GROMACS .gro file of C-alpha atoms in nm:
model
  245
    1UNK     CA    1  -0.005   0.001  -0.002
    2UNK     CA    2   0.110   0.358  -0.061
    3UNK     CA    3   0.193   0.583   0.234
    4UNK     CA    4   0.207   0.959   0.205
    5UNK     CA    5   0.370   0.985   0.543
    6UNK     CA    6   0.717   0.948   0.384
    7UNK     CA    7   0.642   1.240   0.148
    8UNK     CA    8   0.764   1.569   0.257
    9UNK     CA    9   0.931   1.861   0.084
   10UNK     CA   10   1.157   1.919   0.408
   11UNK     CA   11   1.259   1.543   0.405
   12UNK     CA   12   1.334   1.578   0.026
   13UNK     CA   13   1.548   1.893   0.070
   14UNK     CA   14   1.714   1.716   0.367
   15UNK     CA   15   1.860   1.477   0.116
   16UNK     CA   16   2.049   1.739  -0.085
   17UNK     CA   17   2.378   1.701   0.091
   18UNK     CA   18   2.369   1.320   0.024
   19UNK     CA   19   2.323   1.412  -0.346
   20UNK     CA   20   2.604   1.664  -0.345
   21UNK     CA   21   2.847   1.424  -0.196
   22UNK     CA   22   2.760   1.145  -0.441
   23UNK     CA   23   2.998   1.071  -0.745
   24UNK     CA   24   2.690   1.114  -0.983
   25UNK     CA   25   2.691   1.484  -0.891
   26UNK     CA   26   3.073   1.538  -0.832
   27UNK     CA   27   3.194   1.368  -1.161
   28UNK     CA   28   3.131   1.607  -1.448
   29UNK     CA   29   3.212   1.618  -1.811
   30UNK     CA   30   3.120   1.967  -1.942
   31UNK     CA   31   3.107   1.852  -2.305
   32UNK     CA   32   2.875   1.557  -2.237
   33UNK     CA   33   2.546   1.735  -2.323
   34UNK     CA   34   2.686   1.910  -2.641
   35UNK     CA   35   2.456   2.209  -2.585
   36UNK     CA   36   2.134   2.000  -2.593
   37UNK     CA   37   1.841   2.194  -2.467
   38UNK     CA   38   1.639   2.062  -2.177
   39UNK     CA   39   1.298   2.216  -2.069
   40UNK     CA   40   1.218   2.149  -1.706
   41UNK     CA   41   0.854   2.109  -1.621
   42UNK     CA   42   0.774   2.102  -1.240
   43UNK     CA   43   0.503   1.899  -1.070
   44UNK     CA   44   0.168   1.997  -0.927
   45UNK     CA   45   0.215   2.287  -0.682
   46UNK     CA   46   0.597   2.245  -0.687
   47UNK     CA   47   0.712   2.544  -0.891
   48UNK     CA   48   1.022   2.580  -1.109
   49UNK     CA   49   1.262   2.596  -0.817
   50UNK     CA   50   1.187   2.228  -0.736
   51UNK     CA   51   1.381   2.121  -1.060
   52UNK     CA   52   1.683   2.355  -0.980
   53UNK     CA   53   1.909   2.073  -0.868
   54UNK     CA   54   1.833   1.897  -1.207
   55UNK     CA   55   1.912   2.228  -1.385
   56UNK     CA   56   2.249   2.272  -1.197
   57UNK     CA   57   2.334   1.908  -1.274
   58UNK     CA   58   2.246   1.926  -1.636
   59UNK     CA   59   2.426   2.273  -1.688
   60UNK     CA   60   2.756   2.121  -1.532
   61UNK     CA   61   2.753   1.861  -1.800
   62UNK     CA   62   2.711   2.086  -2.104
   63UNK     CA   63   2.328   2.077  -2.148
   64UNK     CA   64   2.126   2.383  -2.183
   65UNK     CA   65   1.843   2.379  -1.934
   66UNK     CA   66   1.545   2.613  -1.952
   67UNK     CA   67   1.213   2.687  -1.781
   68UNK     CA   68   0.873   2.573  -1.881
   69UNK     CA   69   0.676   2.880  -1.798
   70UNK     CA   70   0.402   2.666  -1.639
   71UNK     CA   71   0.467   2.827  -1.282
   72UNK     CA   72   0.324   2.587  -1.005
   73UNK     CA   73   0.147   2.366  -1.265
   74UNK     CA   74  -0.191   2.425  -1.090
   75UNK     CA   75  -0.378   2.573  -1.395
   76UNK     CA   76  -0.606   2.445  -1.660
   77UNK     CA   77  -0.444   2.171  -1.853
   78UNK     CA   78  -0.496   2.315  -2.188
   79UNK     CA   79  -0.357   2.650  -2.083
   80UNK     CA   80  -0.051   2.484  -1.928
   81UNK     CA   81   0.004   2.296  -2.244
   82UNK     CA   82  -0.003   2.613  -2.450
   83UNK     CA   83   0.252   2.772  -2.221
   84UNK     CA   84   0.477   2.468  -2.235
   85UNK     CA   85   0.480   2.445  -2.615
   86UNK     CA   86   0.548   2.814  -2.637
   87UNK     CA   87   0.841   2.783  -2.403
   88UNK     CA   88   0.963   2.466  -2.590
   89UNK     CA   89   0.942   2.652  -2.923
   90UNK     CA   90   1.145   2.940  -2.782
   91UNK     CA   91   1.413   2.686  -2.636
   92UNK     CA   92   1.432   2.516  -2.985
   93UNK     CA   93   1.491   2.866  -3.146
   94UNK     CA   94   1.762   2.943  -2.873
   95UNK     CA   95   1.941   2.614  -2.903
   96UNK     CA   96   1.892   2.561  -3.268
   97UNK     CA   97   1.762   2.214  -3.252
   98UNK     CA   98   1.491   1.996  -3.086
   99UNK     CA   99   1.508   1.972  -2.709
  100UNK     CA  100   1.459   1.715  -2.420
  101UNK     CA  101   1.136   1.771  -2.202
  102UNK     CA  102   1.197   1.656  -1.848
  103UNK     CA  103   0.892   1.670  -1.623
  104UNK     CA  104   0.812   1.555  -1.275
  105UNK     CA  105   0.464   1.416  -1.174
  106UNK     CA  106   0.195   1.637  -1.353
  107UNK     CA  107   0.489   1.806  -1.529
  108UNK     CA  108   0.579   1.485  -1.678
  109UNK     CA  109   0.246   1.398  -1.833
  110UNK     CA  110   0.215   1.763  -1.955
  111UNK     CA  111   0.555   1.708  -2.117
  112UNK     CA  112   0.421   1.384  -2.277
  113UNK     CA  113   0.121   1.566  -2.427
  114UNK     CA  114   0.357   1.835  -2.575
  115UNK     CA  115   0.576   1.552  -2.717
  116UNK     CA  116   0.285   1.381  -2.872
  117UNK     CA  117   0.155   1.703  -3.030
  118UNK     CA  118   0.466   1.859  -3.137
  119UNK     CA  119   0.735   1.572  -3.187
  120UNK     CA  120   0.923   1.804  -3.426
  121UNK     CA  121   1.021   2.010  -3.122
  122UNK     CA  122   1.130   1.729  -2.884
  123UNK     CA  123   1.438   1.518  -2.915
  124UNK     CA  124   1.360   1.306  -2.605
  125UNK     CA  125   1.116   1.288  -2.307
  126UNK     CA  126   1.184   1.218  -1.935
  127UNK     CA  127   0.907   1.159  -1.688
  128UNK     CA  128   0.970   1.138  -1.318
  129UNK     CA  129   0.679   0.975  -1.112
  130UNK     CA  130   0.430   1.076  -1.384
  131UNK     CA  131   0.089   0.890  -1.374
  132UNK     CA  132   0.045   0.893  -1.753
  133UNK     CA  133  -0.201   0.589  -1.743
  134UNK     CA  134  -0.434   0.762  -1.511
  135UNK     CA  135  -0.372   1.127  -1.396
  136UNK     CA  136  -0.646   1.105  -1.144
  137UNK     CA  137  -0.502   0.801  -0.983
  138UNK     CA  138  -0.284   1.012  -0.742
  139UNK     CA  139  -0.311   0.998  -0.362
  140UNK     CA  140  -0.654   1.120  -0.231
  141UNK     CA  141  -0.490   1.410  -0.049
  142UNK     CA  142  -0.357   1.546  -0.381
  143UNK     CA  143  -0.695   1.499  -0.535
  144UNK     CA  144  -0.871   1.690  -0.254
  145UNK     CA  145  -0.633   1.985  -0.319
  146UNK     CA  146  -0.710   1.966  -0.696
  147UNK     CA  147  -1.090   1.965  -0.625
  148UNK     CA  148  -1.049   2.265  -0.389
  149UNK     CA  149  -0.879   2.458  -0.680
  150UNK     CA  150  -1.158   2.375  -0.912
  151UNK     CA  151  -1.403   2.524  -0.646
  152UNK     CA  152  -1.199   2.840  -0.637
  153UNK     CA  153  -1.185   2.853  -1.010
  154UNK     CA  154  -1.574   2.810  -1.023
  155UNK     CA  155  -1.593   3.113  -0.775
  156UNK     CA  156  -1.397   3.326  -1.031
  157UNK     CA  157  -1.026   3.285  -0.915
  158UNK     CA  158  -0.835   3.287  -1.238
  159UNK     CA  159  -0.534   3.071  -1.337
  160UNK     CA  160  -0.644   2.759  -1.158
  161UNK     CA  161  -0.741   2.410  -1.250
  162UNK     CA  162  -1.101   2.402  -1.341
  163UNK     CA  163  -1.368   2.118  -1.317
  164UNK     CA  164  -1.349   2.043  -1.687
  165UNK     CA  165  -0.979   1.939  -1.650
  166UNK     CA  166  -1.089   1.661  -1.404
  167UNK     CA  167  -1.404   1.538  -1.570
  168UNK     CA  168  -1.552   1.653  -1.891
  169UNK     CA  169  -1.441   1.716  -2.266
  170UNK     CA  170  -1.114   1.869  -2.162
  171UNK     CA  171  -1.023   1.578  -1.944
  172UNK     CA  172  -1.141   1.315  -2.206
  173UNK     CA  173  -0.937   1.480  -2.471
  174UNK     CA  174  -0.617   1.478  -2.282
  175UNK     CA  175  -0.665   1.129  -2.167
  176UNK     CA  176  -0.702   1.026  -2.515
  177UNK     CA  177  -0.385   1.222  -2.610
  178UNK     CA  178  -0.193   1.065  -2.337
  179UNK     CA  179  -0.247   0.723  -2.493
  180UNK     CA  180  -0.114   0.826  -2.831
  181UNK     CA  181   0.199   0.651  -2.931
  182UNK     CA  182   0.519   0.861  -2.898
  183UNK     CA  183   0.750   0.938  -3.189
  184UNK     CA  184   1.033   1.030  -2.971
  185UNK     CA  185   1.247   0.833  -2.721
  186UNK     CA  186   1.121   0.844  -2.373
  187UNK     CA  187   1.214   0.736  -2.018
  188UNK     CA  188   0.973   0.689  -1.734
  189UNK     CA  189   1.122   0.678  -1.388
  190UNK     CA  190   0.910   0.524  -1.115
  191UNK     CA  191   0.945   0.410  -0.754
  192UNK     CA  192   0.748   0.165  -0.561
  193UNK     CA  193   0.810   0.374  -0.249
  194UNK     CA  194   0.631   0.659  -0.418
  195UNK     CA  195   0.354   0.776  -0.175
  196UNK     CA  196   0.180   1.004  -0.415
  197UNK     CA  197   0.160   0.818  -0.749
  198UNK     CA  198   0.109   0.438  -0.775
  199UNK     CA  199   0.412   0.316  -0.960
  200UNK     CA  200   0.195   0.101  -1.189
  201UNK     CA  201   0.045   0.433  -1.333
  202UNK     CA  202   0.399   0.528  -1.460
  203UNK     CA  203   0.435   0.240  -1.680
  204UNK     CA  204   0.413   0.410  -2.015
  205UNK     CA  205   0.418   0.138  -2.296
  206UNK     CA  206   0.605   0.390  -2.522
  207UNK     CA  207   0.891   0.456  -2.283
  208UNK     CA  208   1.167   0.279  -2.114
  209UNK     CA  209   1.058   0.233  -1.761
  210UNK     CA  210   1.328   0.269  -1.500
  211UNK     CA  211   1.288   0.179  -1.133
  212UNK     CA  212   1.438   0.382  -0.853
  213UNK     CA  213   1.402   0.377  -0.472
  214UNK     CA  214   1.288   0.729  -0.404
  215UNK     CA  215   1.003   0.913  -0.263
  216UNK     CA  216   0.778   1.115  -0.508
  217UNK     CA  217   0.876   1.458  -0.368
  218UNK     CA  218   1.238   1.348  -0.344
  219UNK     CA  219   1.303   1.225  -0.699
  220UNK     CA  220   1.481   1.559  -0.813
  221UNK     CA  221   1.707   1.509  -0.507
  222UNK     CA  222   1.785   1.140  -0.536
  223UNK     CA  223   2.123   1.020  -0.667
  224UNK     CA  224   1.966   0.710  -0.824
  225UNK     CA  225   1.759   0.926  -1.054
  226UNK     CA  226   2.066   1.100  -1.183
  227UNK     CA  227   2.246   0.759  -1.217
  228UNK     CA  228   1.970   0.645  -1.432
  229UNK     CA  229   1.953   0.967  -1.647
  230UNK     CA  230   2.326   1.027  -1.687
  231UNK     CA  231   2.408   0.766  -1.953
  232UNK     CA  232   2.063   0.784  -2.128
  233UNK     CA  233   2.073   1.149  -2.167
  234UNK     CA  234   2.440   1.129  -2.287
  235UNK     CA  235   2.340   0.875  -2.553
  236UNK     CA  236   2.064   1.119  -2.666
  237UNK     CA  237   2.315   1.411  -2.681
  238UNK     CA  238   2.561   1.194  -2.880
  239UNK     CA  239   2.283   1.101  -3.130
  240UNK     CA  240   2.174   1.472  -3.157
  241UNK     CA  241   2.527   1.555  -3.269
  242UNK     CA  242   2.534   1.286  -3.523
  243UNK     CA  243   2.187   1.402  -3.659
  244UNK     CA  244   2.292   1.779  -3.667
  245UNK     CA  245   2.642   1.707  -3.803
   0.00000   0.00000   0.00000
């Protein structure tokens, strides 16, 4: 059974020193990424800063990380997807070639929607603890927060998730889009210790599914995640150079 008791932002941040001491963080090759762009898409309520360790790790290895522009990822799915596609287009223009989308939780399945809609912009896709098989399958506490936001949206508060994103035509359209085959390489990182998202919902049939032993909130701070990403992203970066050469 899942337990949300182990999920804590404070506990996740407490693991930062362990990450900074780990060889996966300390060993760097500034030419590894070959300038490959990576757009970082945060999870529900997390904000861009939640993926700042990932940004620092990528930058030290020669990647070109950029922001997604989706803020705290608590708005309408259609509006967030529009923002993400706009940011992705800008990053492609900046780097001169398709980019990697790296998203956590809701950010991961938003990134998958973007990759399915605009594969011409995307070189690869990374999803961290993303319930792509059922976005509504998260822990009840998360769903209670989401439903509270829909009530605020119904009361006239702008920029929030609305009811149509959780049930209705908007939800149905995006669920259908999440099931579309991908035309780009993808990685889905999951954990059986995840107290927010059941690991089974991360088993994207179009992605390489990689297991780690991390909490949901701690994935961006866990050395195992970076150990999994390192060689795979490096392979994508090498392939990118071969394609553009």
